[in-house]
Short mmCIF file of C-alpha atoms in Angstrom, two decimals:
data_model
loop_
_atom_site.label_atom_id
_atom_site.label_comp_id
_atom_site.label_asym_id
_atom_site.label_seq_id
_atom_site.Cartn_x
_atom_site.Cartn_y
_atom_site.Cartn_z
CA MET Q 1 -45.78 -83.89 58.01
CA SER Q 2 -46.64 -84.94 54.60
CA GLY Q 3 -49.22 -84.18 52.01
CA ALA Q 4 -51.64 -81.17 51.62
CA MET Q 5 -52.94 -79.21 55.00
CA THR Q 6 -56.43 -77.94 55.12
CA MET Q 7 -56.63 -74.72 56.53
CA TYR Q 8 -59.85 -73.45 58.28
CA ALA Q 9 -62.02 -70.50 57.17
CA LEU Q 10 -61.86 -67.65 59.23
CA LYS Q 11 -64.83 -65.21 60.00
CA PRO Q 12 -65.03 -61.75 58.14
CA ILE Q 13 -64.41 -59.13 60.43
CA VAL Q 14 -66.33 -56.47 58.46
CA SER Q 15 -69.14 -57.59 56.35
CA MET Q 16 -69.52 -55.46 53.28
CA PRO Q 17 -72.66 -55.55 51.52
CA GLY Q 18 -73.01 -56.52 48.17
CA GLU Q 19 -74.03 -53.11 46.53
CA ILE Q 20 -72.90 -49.70 48.00
CA CYS Q 21 -75.55 -47.04 48.00
CA ILE Q 22 -73.97 -43.84 46.65
CA PRO Q 23 -75.22 -40.90 48.43
CA LYS Q 24 -77.29 -38.35 46.59
CA THR Q 25 -75.98 -35.25 48.63
CA MET Q 26 -72.70 -35.09 46.67
CA TYR Q 27 -71.92 -34.16 43.21
CA LYS Q 28 -70.28 -36.36 41.02
CA MET Q 29 -66.78 -35.28 39.87
CA LYS Q 30 -65.23 -35.80 36.38
CA ASN Q 31 -62.29 -37.94 35.75
CA ILE Q 32 -59.21 -35.85 35.53
CA GLN Q 33 -56.82 -38.24 33.63
CA GLU Q 34 -59.86 -38.75 31.26
CA ILE Q 35 -60.23 -35.26 30.50
CA GLN Q 36 -56.52 -34.61 29.96
CA GLN Q 37 -56.24 -37.03 27.42
CA GLN Q 38 -59.06 -36.15 25.57
CA GLN Q 39 -57.61 -32.72 25.36
CA LEU Q 40 -54.26 -33.93 24.16
CA SER Q 41 -55.97 -35.88 21.42
CA LYS Q 42 -58.03 -33.00 20.38
CA HIS Q 43 -54.71 -30.64 19.96
CA ALA Q 44 -52.92 -33.23 18.07
CA SER Q 45 -55.85 -33.61 15.63
CA GLN Q 46 -56.16 -30.00 15.13
CA GLU Q 47 -52.07 -29.70 14.33
CA SER Q 48 -52.58 -32.36 11.70
CA LYS Q 49 -55.28 -30.65 10.13
CA ILE Q 50 -53.09 -27.45 10.17
CA VAL Q 51 -50.24 -29.01 8.90
CA SER Q 52 -52.25 -30.94 6.14
CA ASP Q 53 -53.84 -27.64 5.24
CA ILE Q 54 -50.66 -25.67 4.95
CA THR Q 55 -49.19 -28.54 2.49
CA GLU Q 56 -52.44 -28.98 0.49
CA GLN Q 57 -52.14 -25.06 0.04
CA SER Q 58 -51.30 -23.77 -3.64
CA PRO Q 59 -48.80 -21.38 -4.03
CA LEU Q 60 -49.45 -17.84 -4.65
CA PRO Q 61 -49.26 -16.67 -8.35
CA GLU Q 62 -46.52 -14.06 -7.38
CA ILE Q 63 -44.40 -16.86 -5.81
CA VAL Q 64 -44.57 -18.89 -9.04
CA ASP Q 65 -43.81 -16.07 -11.49
CA LEU Q 66 -40.90 -15.08 -9.16
CA GLU Q 67 -39.61 -18.90 -9.35
CA ILE Q 68 -39.95 -18.63 -12.88
CA ARG Q 69 -38.00 -15.54 -13.28
CA GLN Q 70 -35.45 -16.66 -11.00
CA GLU Q 71 -34.80 -20.15 -12.95
CA LYS Q 72 -34.49 -17.97 -16.22
CA ILE Q 73 -31.96 -15.47 -14.70
CA LEU Q 74 -29.85 -18.46 -13.47
CA VAL Q 75 -30.00 -19.95 -17.01
CA GLN Q 76 -28.75 -16.60 -18.36
CA LEU Q 77 -25.83 -16.47 -15.85
CA ALA Q 78 -24.39 -19.91 -16.57
CA GLU Q 79 -24.56 -18.94 -20.47
CA LEU Q 80 -22.95 -15.59 -19.71
CA LYS Q 81 -20.42 -17.25 -17.62
CA LYS Q 82 -19.75 -19.65 -20.58
CA GLN Q 83 -19.35 -16.71 -23.09
CA VAL Q 84 -16.84 -14.99 -20.82
CA SER Q 85 -14.96 -18.00 -20.49
CA ASN Q 86 -14.68 -18.37 -24.64
CA LEU Q 87 -13.74 -14.44 -24.67
CA CYS Q 88 -10.95 -14.79 -22.35
CA ALA Q 89 -9.41 -17.72 -24.16
CA ILE Q 90 -9.89 -16.00 -27.54
CA LEU Q 91 -8.37 -12.61 -26.12
CA ASN Q 92 -5.23 -14.71 -24.60
CA ASN Q 93 -4.35 -16.36 -27.82
CA SER Q 94 -4.97 -12.98 -29.75
CA ASN Q 95 -2.76 -11.26 -27.26
CA GLN Q 96 -0.05 -13.44 -27.21
CA SER Q 97 0.10 -13.70 -31.33
CA LYS Q 98 0.08 -9.84 -31.13
CA CYS Q 99 2.87 -9.91 -28.57
CA PHE Q 100 5.15 -12.41 -30.79
CA SER Q 101 4.15 -10.33 -33.80
CA THR Q 102 5.08 -7.00 -32.17
CA SER Q 103 8.43 -8.59 -30.62
CA ALA Q 104 9.18 -9.86 -33.87
CA GLN Q 105 8.89 -6.35 -35.45
CA ILE Q 106 10.86 -4.58 -32.71
CA ILE Q 107 13.53 -7.28 -33.01
CA GLN Q 108 14.45 -6.42 -36.66
CA GLU Q 109 14.84 -2.76 -35.62
CA ARG Q 110 18.50 -1.88 -34.65
CA VAL Q 111 19.05 0.00 -31.61
CA ASP Q 112 21.80 2.72 -30.46
CA ILE Q 113 22.21 3.38 -27.27
CA ASP Q 114 24.87 5.95 -25.74
CA PHE Q 115 25.41 6.55 -21.98
CA VAL Q 116 28.16 7.05 -19.12
CA VAL Q 117 28.91 4.69 -16.26
CA ASN Q 118 30.80 5.70 -13.43
CA ALA Q 119 32.32 2.88 -11.69
CA ASN Q 120 34.73 2.15 -8.64
CA PRO Q 121 37.55 0.09 -9.51
CA CYS Q 122 37.10 -1.78 -6.42
CA ARG Q 123 33.78 -2.88 -7.40
CA PRO Q 124 33.96 -3.64 -11.36
CA PRO Q 125 31.00 -4.12 -13.45
CA PHE Q 126 31.62 -7.50 -14.72
CA SER Q 127 28.17 -7.95 -16.15
CA ILE Q 128 29.44 -5.37 -19.00
CA LEU Q 129 31.87 -8.25 -20.01
CA ALA Q 130 29.47 -11.10 -19.67
CA LEU Q 131 26.76 -9.28 -22.00
CA GLN Q 132 29.46 -8.78 -24.55
CA LYS Q 133 29.77 -12.58 -24.93
CA LEU Q 134 26.23 -13.37 -24.22
CA TRP Q 135 24.17 -11.07 -26.21
CA LYS Q 136 25.28 -12.02 -29.93
CA ASP Q 137 22.82 -9.69 -31.43
CA THR Q 138 24.48 -6.63 -29.64
CA ASP Q 139 27.84 -5.12 -30.23
CA ILE Q 140 28.72 -3.33 -26.76
CA ASN Q 141 31.85 -0.74 -27.30
CA ILE Q 142 33.70 0.04 -24.31
CA SER Q 143 35.51 3.23 -23.92
CA SER Q 144 37.79 3.36 -20.61
CA HIS Q 145 38.76 6.70 -19.09
CA ILE Q 146 40.06 7.50 -15.53
CA HIS Q 147 39.07 10.10 -13.41
CA SER Q 148 41.98 12.56 -12.45
CA SER Q 149 40.94 12.09 -8.72
CA LEU Q 150 41.73 8.23 -9.14
CA SER Q 151 45.32 7.36 -8.29
CA THR Q 152 44.62 3.34 -7.86
CA GLN Q 153 44.98 0.88 -10.86
CA THR Q 154 41.93 0.03 -12.77
CA PRO Q 155 40.99 -3.09 -14.52
CA GLN Q 156 41.11 -3.62 -18.29
CA PHE Q 157 37.97 -4.01 -20.21
CA PRO Q 158 38.14 -4.70 -23.97
CA SER Q 159 36.92 -1.47 -25.74
CA GLU Q 160 35.37 -3.48 -28.75
CA PRO Q 161 33.37 -6.73 -29.13
CA LYS Q 162 35.37 -9.67 -30.99
CA ASN Q 163 32.70 -10.10 -33.82
CA PHE Q 164 31.37 -6.77 -34.72
CA ASN Q 165 28.33 -6.85 -37.03
CA SER Q 166 26.86 -3.55 -38.55
CA THR Q 167 23.34 -4.93 -38.18
CA ASN Q 168 23.66 -5.66 -34.73
CA ASN Q 169 22.35 -3.41 -31.85
CA ARG Q 170 25.01 -1.01 -31.15
CA ILE Q 171 25.76 0.05 -27.35
CA ASP Q 172 28.45 2.97 -26.69
CA LEU Q 173 29.40 2.71 -23.31
CA THR Q 174 31.94 5.52 -21.80
CA LEU Q 175 33.13 3.71 -18.76
CA ILE Q 176 34.73 6.21 -16.02
CA TRP Q 177 36.67 4.64 -13.51
CA LYS Q 178 35.87 6.90 -10.35
CA ASN Q 179 35.76 6.70 -6.61
CA VAL Q 180 32.20 6.11 -6.28
CA SER Q 181 29.97 4.32 -3.50
CA ASP Q 182 27.94 2.65 -6.14
CA LEU Q 183 27.70 2.36 -10.03
CA GLU Q 184 26.39 4.98 -11.70
CA VAL Q 185 24.20 5.27 -14.93
CA VAL Q 186 24.26 8.46 -16.63
CA ILE Q 187 21.92 8.62 -19.58
CA SER Q 188 22.35 10.94 -22.69
CA GLY Q 189 19.82 13.57 -23.09
CA VAL Q 190 18.38 12.48 -19.30
CA HIS Q 191 18.65 15.33 -16.83
CA GLY Q 192 18.70 14.57 -13.06
CA ASN Q 193 19.98 11.80 -10.96
CA PRO Q 194 21.73 9.13 -12.49
CA LEU Q 195 20.82 5.34 -12.30
CA LEU Q 196 22.67 3.88 -9.31
CA GLY Q 197 23.58 -0.11 -9.23
CA GLU Q 198 24.78 -2.73 -11.44
CA VAL Q 199 21.58 -4.20 -11.38
CA ASN Q 200 19.80 -1.25 -12.67
CA LEU Q 201 22.12 -0.85 -15.34
CA LEU Q 202 21.24 -4.41 -16.10
CA ARG Q 203 17.56 -3.78 -16.16
CA TYR Q 204 17.87 -0.51 -18.25
CA LEU Q 205 20.01 -2.42 -21.00
CA SER Q 206 17.28 -5.46 -20.88
CA ARG Q 207 14.33 -2.94 -21.39
CA SER Q 208 16.19 -1.45 -24.03
CA ILE Q 209 16.61 -4.31 -26.04
CA ALA Q 210 13.21 -6.18 -26.98
CA SER Q 211 15.08 -9.37 -27.86
CA HIS Q 212 16.77 -9.51 -24.19
CA ASN Q 213 13.96 -7.92 -22.01
CA TYR Q 214 12.95 -10.49 -19.26
CA GLU Q 215 9.63 -8.55 -18.89
CA HIS Q 216 8.59 -10.19 -21.93
CA ILE Q 217 8.53 -13.79 -20.62
CA SER Q 218 5.96 -13.52 -18.05
CA PRO Q 219 5.15 -11.48 -15.02
CA VAL Q 220 5.78 -14.43 -12.48
CA GLU Q 221 9.15 -14.78 -14.10
CA SER Q 222 10.31 -11.42 -14.36
CA THR Q 223 9.09 -11.07 -10.84
CA LYS Q 224 11.55 -13.94 -9.75
CA ILE Q 225 14.60 -12.05 -12.05
CA ASP Q 226 13.60 -8.91 -10.04
CA ALA Q 227 14.04 -10.67 -6.96
CA VAL Q 228 17.39 -12.12 -7.83
CA LEU Q 229 18.82 -8.87 -9.09
CA ASP Q 230 17.88 -7.15 -5.84
CA LEU Q 231 19.46 -10.13 -4.08
CA CYS Q 232 22.47 -9.30 -5.76
CA HIS Q 233 22.60 -5.51 -5.12
CA GLY Q 234 22.14 -6.35 -1.50
CA LEU Q 235 25.24 -8.84 -1.67
CA SER Q 236 27.41 -6.47 -3.22
CA PHE Q 237 27.31 -4.27 0.00
CA GLN Q 238 27.25 -6.87 2.77
CA GLU Q 239 30.14 -7.09 5.28
CA SER Q 240 29.20 -9.59 7.40
CA HIS Q 241 30.56 -13.17 6.26
CA LYS Q 242 27.40 -14.58 7.88
CA ASP Q 243 25.26 -12.27 5.64
CA VAL Q 244 27.05 -13.38 2.76
CA GLN Q 245 26.85 -17.17 3.23
CA SER Q 246 23.25 -16.59 3.81
CA SER Q 247 22.75 -14.71 0.59
CA PHE Q 248 24.90 -17.72 -0.99
CA SER Q 249 22.39 -19.99 0.44
CA VAL Q 250 19.34 -18.45 -0.95
CA LEU Q 251 20.79 -18.51 -4.53
CA GLY Q 252 21.73 -22.16 -4.33
CA ARG Q 253 18.01 -22.80 -3.51
CA LYS Q 254 17.18 -20.77 -6.48
CA LEU Q 255 19.62 -22.64 -8.79
CA GLY Q 256 18.45 -25.99 -7.35
CA ASN Q 257 19.56 -28.93 -9.82
CA GLY Q 258 19.18 -26.80 -12.98
CA GLU Q 259 22.39 -25.32 -14.78
CA TRP Q 260 21.35 -21.58 -14.49
CA LEU Q 261 19.13 -19.75 -11.97
CA LEU Q 262 15.50 -19.88 -11.71
CA GLY Q 263 15.33 -23.25 -13.78
CA SER Q 264 16.20 -21.66 -16.93
CA ILE Q 265 17.63 -23.30 -20.19
CA GLU Q 266 20.26 -20.45 -20.92
CA PRO Q 267 21.56 -17.97 -18.78
CA SER Q 268 19.79 -14.68 -18.19
CA ILE Q 269 20.67 -11.13 -16.47
CA ALA Q 270 19.92 -13.02 -12.99
CA ASP Q 271 22.97 -15.18 -13.81
CA VAL Q 272 24.91 -12.43 -14.93
CA ALA Q 273 24.04 -10.15 -12.14
CA ALA Q 274 24.80 -13.25 -9.34
CA TRP Q 275 28.05 -13.97 -11.24
CA SER Q 276 29.61 -10.81 -11.32
CA ALA Q 277 28.51 -10.02 -7.46
CA ILE Q 278 29.95 -13.34 -6.58
CA LYS Q 279 33.07 -12.64 -8.70
CA ARG Q 280 34.04 -9.42 -6.63
CA LEU Q 281 33.66 -10.90 -3.37
CA GLY Q 282 35.18 -14.07 -4.10
CA SER Q 283 34.05 -17.66 -4.71
CA GLY Q 284 35.31 -18.94 -1.42
CA LYS Q 285 32.64 -20.89 0.25
CA LEU Q 286 30.22 -21.58 -2.07
CA PRO Q 287 27.26 -24.15 -1.78
CA ALA Q 288 28.28 -27.10 -4.17
CA ASN Q 289 25.63 -26.64 -6.71
CA LEU Q 290 26.43 -23.05 -6.97
CA ASN Q 291 30.13 -23.93 -7.22
CA SER Q 292 29.52 -25.78 -10.28
CA TRP Q 293 27.13 -22.98 -11.38
CA PHE Q 294 29.93 -20.15 -10.96
CA LYS Q 295 32.50 -22.39 -13.24
CA ARG Q 296 29.88 -22.84 -15.82
CA CYS Q 297 29.62 -18.88 -16.07
CA ASP Q 298 33.28 -18.48 -16.11
CA ASP Q 299 33.43 -20.70 -19.06
CA THR Q 300 30.42 -18.79 -20.73
CA PHE Q 301 31.24 -15.42 -19.91
CA GLY Q 302 34.88 -15.88 -20.60
CA HIS Q 303 37.58 -16.04 -17.65
CA ILE Q 304 38.24 -12.30 -16.65
#
């Protein structure tokens, strides 16, 4: 078969009238979808009107005054902060100048110190001999005695400094070799318990002479020196080889690649205390940098 085919027309089964007559007995229902859409449009228009009313509403005079006062306060606080910063800078400069001038005045005054040290010959305070070499402006005179209860030999400490100068500070130290558990410092005119420990002797001497007072450097540096002094005090009483090596490692880290402990350009009482403690224990297995430092201390403080 080819070409278009002609279909025949069917007779309608149900004939619908051209116009449907709606009965008058039923009431007419409203379109639900149309009503809902109208309500949504009305609600949206009301919300937009409320927002526009709020945005167009002028602020209350009290709020405006409060904002103006707040801005003024912020400006005043910024100015006050600037003034405080300037005052801090001025005070820091004046305090430094005052500290330097006061130190210079104290340095010019001659200091005389007289005290007694009870030391065990098994733990000689080599730091005293180091200070004799290190403090050029201070004459340390040592008068050695042996307690009657002691029968062992005692180290030989030189009695007077080599370069005596009448204008220097003077320290008269009476050294009594005695069987004591720790070094004792008995200060003239002070009643009560003595100072214990070689590091506390170093603290006492340093604070007594302004030119050698490590607390005048800075709070940070003085705290670091105190930490090394405490470490040296503990090192003097350590019996375990492991603990001794651990303390040596800590001192090696504090030395680093510098010539003196804590990065100082010259030896301090921290170097003196560490050198004395290591000298008593023996410099057997020191870290490489600490070994070089110990030899440098021997050359500076003198071979004893």
